[in-house]
C-alpha cells in the first residue's frame, strides 16, 4: 500500500472485503443518480417544451417520493448487515490484550501461553514510515478468529489497522473488544 493511493487499501479481512463491496455498491448507486440528474438538467436547459397537463398529475409526485425511499433501503440494508457483523465475536481462538501507554503500546497474549511485549516507536530512518514503525511488532496468526481487548493506562489512544478495517479507542478504566480475522499473511 502506498500513501499516494486515493482508493481503499487492499482487504486483509472478510470485514474489509464486505466494506469494499459496500463502497462499490453505494458508489454505483450515487454515480447512476448523478448521471440521471445531469441528463435531466441538460434536457431541461436545452428543451423549451412545456406540458400544461404535467402540473395536474399527482402520479409523478408519488413516484419521485417512492423511488428515493427504495434507493435509501438499497443502501441501508447492506450497511446494517455489515455493522452488525463487525460487532460479532465468533468463538475466538486467541485473545490479545492491547494496553495504550504514553508513547507506546503493550501487548499480552494470555490464552495458551503468557507472553507480554512492549512496542515503542522507532526513530526516523530513511525507509521507515514516520511515527508508524515500532521495535516490537504485534504478531497475530492468520486464518484464526482473534479477540482484541483494548484499554489504556493514562489517556485516550486509538488503535488502527485500515486494511483489517479495525479502529478502536483505548479508554482508561474501560475495556473495549473487537473481533479480527486475518486472511493473508503479512
Tab-separated table of C-alpha atoms in Angstrom:
chain	number	residue	atom	x	y	z
A	1	UNK	CA	0.000	0.000	0.000
A	2	UNK	CA	1.305	3.423	-0.977
A	3	UNK	CA	0.385	6.724	0.643
A	4	UNK	CA	-0.426	8.261	-2.746
A	5	UNK	CA	-3.391	5.998	-3.487
A	6	UNK	CA	-6.833	7.568	-3.337
A	7	UNK	CA	-8.895	4.396	-3.059
A	8	UNK	CA	-9.388	1.876	-0.268
A	9	UNK	CA	-6.469	-0.275	0.937
A	10	UNK	CA	-6.237	-3.931	-0.013
A	11	UNK	CA	-8.564	-6.068	2.099
A	12	UNK	CA	-6.865	-8.472	4.504
A	13	UNK	CA	-10.010	-9.477	6.416
A	14	UNK	CA	-13.530	-10.602	5.487
A	15	UNK	CA	-14.996	-7.467	7.088
A	16	UNK	CA	-12.830	-5.196	4.967
A	17	UNK	CA	-13.861	-7.133	1.847
A	18	UNK	CA	-17.521	-6.532	2.733
A	19	UNK	CA	-16.802	-2.831	3.278
A	20	UNK	CA	-15.099	-2.561	-0.118
A	21	UNK	CA	-18.071	-4.264	-1.806
A	22	UNK	CA	-20.463	-1.962	0.047
A	23	UNK	CA	-18.436	1.062	-1.050
A	24	UNK	CA	-18.585	-0.091	-4.680
A	25	UNK	CA	-22.334	-0.781	-4.370
A	26	UNK	CA	-23.023	2.664	-2.914
A	27	UNK	CA	-20.805	4.439	-5.427
A	28	UNK	CA	-22.591	2.721	-8.338
A	29	UNK	CA	-25.934	3.982	-6.984
A	30	UNK	CA	-24.560	7.509	-6.480
A	31	UNK	CA	-22.964	7.528	-9.945
A	32	UNK	CA	-26.180	6.404	-11.659
A	33	UNK	CA	-28.196	9.066	-9.782
A	34	UNK	CA	-25.661	11.751	-10.752
A	35	UNK	CA	-25.750	10.729	-14.417
A	36	UNK	CA	-29.560	10.717	-14.414
A	37	UNK	CA	-29.714	14.191	-12.830
A	38	UNK	CA	-27.174	15.554	-15.323
A	39	UNK	CA	-29.190	14.158	-18.244
A	40	UNK	CA	-32.410	15.624	-16.865
A	41	UNK	CA	-30.815	19.029	-16.248
A	42	UNK	CA	-29.316	19.015	-19.723
A	43	UNK	CA	-32.670	18.242	-21.318
A	44	UNK	CA	-34.323	20.909	-19.165
A	45	UNK	CA	-31.817	23.549	-20.239
A	46	UNK	CA	-31.935	22.802	-23.957
A	47	UNK	CA	-35.617	21.946	-24.448
A	48	UNK	CA	-38.327	24.525	-24.051
A	49	UNK	CA	-41.179	22.061	-24.173
A	50	UNK	CA	-43.976	22.865	-21.760
A	51	UNK	CA	-46.664	20.376	-20.880
A	52	UNK	CA	-49.532	22.057	-19.089
A	53	UNK	CA	-51.068	18.717	-18.169
A	54	UNK	CA	-47.976	17.871	-16.140
A	55	UNK	CA	-48.975	20.417	-13.499
A	56	UNK	CA	-52.064	18.421	-12.617
A	57	UNK	CA	-50.604	14.902	-12.444
A	58	UNK	CA	-50.010	13.590	-8.987
A	59	UNK	CA	-48.682	10.222	-10.151
A	60	UNK	CA	-45.224	11.648	-10.868
A	61	UNK	CA	-45.133	13.213	-7.393
A	62	UNK	CA	-45.906	9.830	-5.914
A	63	UNK	CA	-43.098	8.179	-7.877
A	64	UNK	CA	-40.462	10.766	-7.021
A	65	UNK	CA	-41.292	10.179	-3.366
A	66	UNK	CA	-41.269	6.357	-3.570
A	67	UNK	CA	-38.103	5.930	-5.669
A	68	UNK	CA	-35.725	7.747	-3.245
A	69	UNK	CA	-37.152	5.672	-0.401
A	70	UNK	CA	-36.365	2.482	-2.306
A	71	UNK	CA	-32.843	3.739	-3.035
A	72	UNK	CA	-32.308	4.512	0.653
A	73	UNK	CA	-33.379	0.972	1.564
A	74	UNK	CA	-30.953	-0.427	-1.054
A	75	UNK	CA	-28.170	1.426	0.748
A	76	UNK	CA	-29.322	0.957	4.374
A	77	UNK	CA	-29.913	-2.821	4.421
A	78	UNK	CA	-26.350	-3.852	3.392
A	79	UNK	CA	-24.939	-1.161	5.683
A	80	UNK	CA	-26.771	-2.511	8.734
A	81	UNK	CA	-25.764	-6.065	7.868
A	82	UNK	CA	-22.084	-5.079	7.807
A	83	UNK	CA	-22.385	-3.059	11.027
A	84	UNK	CA	-23.861	-5.998	12.924
A	85	UNK	CA	-21.321	-8.467	11.507
A	86	UNK	CA	-18.452	-6.199	12.599
A	87	UNK	CA	-19.575	-6.429	16.237
A	88	UNK	CA	-19.930	-10.234	16.321
A	89	UNK	CA	-17.482	-12.353	18.290
A	90	UNK	CA	-17.440	-15.871	16.863
A	91	UNK	CA	-15.579	-18.331	19.164
A	92	UNK	CA	-12.191	-16.598	19.322
A	93	UNK	CA	-9.211	-18.955	19.333
A	94	UNK	CA	-6.820	-16.418	20.800
A	95	UNK	CA	-7.180	-13.206	22.809
A	96	UNK	CA	-4.727	-10.344	22.606
A	97	UNK	CA	-4.887	-7.561	25.159
A	98	UNK	CA	-3.612	-4.215	23.907
A	99	UNK	CA	-2.852	-1.571	26.525
A	100	UNK	CA	-2.148	2.024	25.497
A	101	UNK	CA	0.514	3.926	27.423
A	102	UNK	CA	2.116	7.315	26.906
A	103	UNK	CA	4.087	6.904	23.611
A	104	UNK	CA	3.980	3.099	23.482
A	105	UNK	CA	1.671	0.058	23.451
A	106	UNK	CA	1.955	-3.134	25.461
A	107	UNK	CA	0.501	-6.418	24.226
A	108	UNK	CA	-0.379	-9.513	26.248
A	109	UNK	CA	-1.086	-12.942	24.794
A	110	UNK	CA	-2.759	-14.854	27.613
A	111	UNK	CA	-4.819	-17.772	26.249
A	112	UNK	CA	-2.466	-20.685	25.672
A	113	UNK	CA	0.787	-19.148	26.840
A	114	UNK	CA	1.515	-15.958	28.712
A	115	UNK	CA	3.644	-13.600	26.671
A	116	UNK	CA	3.953	-9.850	27.097
A	117	UNK	CA	5.769	-7.353	24.925
A	118	UNK	CA	6.072	-3.602	24.708
A	119	UNK	CA	6.087	-1.777	21.419
A	120	UNK	CA	7.956	1.541	21.240
A	121	UNK	CA	8.171	3.837	18.223
A	122	UNK	CA	11.430	3.812	16.271
A	123	UNK	CA	13.327	6.934	15.432
A	124	UNK	CA	13.150	8.092	11.837
A	125	UNK	CA	15.227	6.276	9.278
A	126	UNK	CA	15.179	6.830	5.561
A	127	UNK	CA	12.839	3.953	4.603
A	128	UNK	CA	10.617	3.939	7.700
A	129	UNK	CA	7.129	5.396	7.875
A	130	UNK	CA	7.276	8.320	10.279
A	131	UNK	CA	5.509	7.610	13.610
A	132	UNK	CA	4.391	4.149	12.413
A	133	UNK	CA	7.469	1.940	12.736
A	134	UNK	CA	7.947	0.164	16.077
A	135	UNK	CA	10.651	-2.017	17.591
A	136	UNK	CA	8.410	-4.980	18.607
A	137	UNK	CA	5.525	-5.560	16.235
A	138	UNK	CA	2.418	-7.353	17.418
A	139	UNK	CA	2.214	-10.722	15.705
A	140	UNK	CA	-1.122	-12.397	15.070
A	141	UNK	CA	-1.902	-15.676	13.277
A	142	UNK	CA	-3.850	-15.601	10.036
A	143	UNK	CA	-6.988	-17.614	9.291
A	144	UNK	CA	-7.715	-17.616	13.024
A	145	UNK	CA	-10.510	-15.835	14.865
A	146	UNK	CA	-8.880	-13.339	17.255
A	147	UNK	CA	-10.405	-11.284	20.046
A	148	UNK	CA	-8.690	-7.946	20.626
A	149	UNK	CA	-9.155	-6.297	24.010
A	150	UNK	CA	-8.249	-2.594	24.310
A	151	UNK	CA	-7.683	-0.394	27.313
A	152	UNK	CA	-5.447	2.461	28.360
A	153	UNK	CA	-3.453	3.362	31.412
A	154	UNK	CA	-3.360	7.135	31.087
A	155	UNK	CA	-5.149	8.961	28.237
A	156	UNK	CA	-7.257	8.141	25.167
A	157	UNK	CA	-5.435	6.175	22.475
A	158	UNK	CA	-6.591	4.992	19.063
A	159	UNK	CA	-5.535	1.569	17.729
A	160	UNK	CA	-5.978	1.272	13.958
A	161	UNK	CA	-5.179	-1.121	11.123
A	162	UNK	CA	-7.003	0.161	8.000
A	163	UNK	CA	-6.514	-2.938	5.809
A	164	UNK	CA	-8.208	-5.071	8.502
A	165	UNK	CA	-10.992	-2.488	8.981
A	166	UNK	CA	-10.348	-2.207	12.685
A	167	UNK	CA	-10.235	1.031	14.630
A	168	UNK	CA	-10.772	1.016	18.362
A	169	UNK	CA	-10.313	3.593	21.063
A	170	UNK	CA	-8.471	2.652	24.225
A	171	UNK	CA	-10.091	4.481	27.133
A	172	UNK	CA	-8.681	4.496	30.675
A	173	UNK	CA	-10.823	2.414	33.039
A	174	UNK	CA	-12.842	0.850	30.220
A	175	UNK	CA	-12.354	-2.340	28.222
A	176	UNK	CA	-13.323	-2.365	24.536
A	177	UNK	CA	-13.225	-5.513	22.449
A	178	UNK	CA	-13.309	-6.314	18.774
A	179	UNK	CA	-13.008	-9.437	16.660
A	180	UNK	CA	-10.442	-9.827	13.971
A	181	UNK	CA	-9.623	-12.411	11.324
A	182	UNK	CA	-6.629	-12.001	9.053
A	183	UNK	CA	-6.987	-13.694	5.653
A	184	UNK	CA	-3.483	-13.110	4.260
A	185	UNK	CA	-0.105	-13.286	5.959
A	186	UNK	CA	1.980	-10.153	6.130
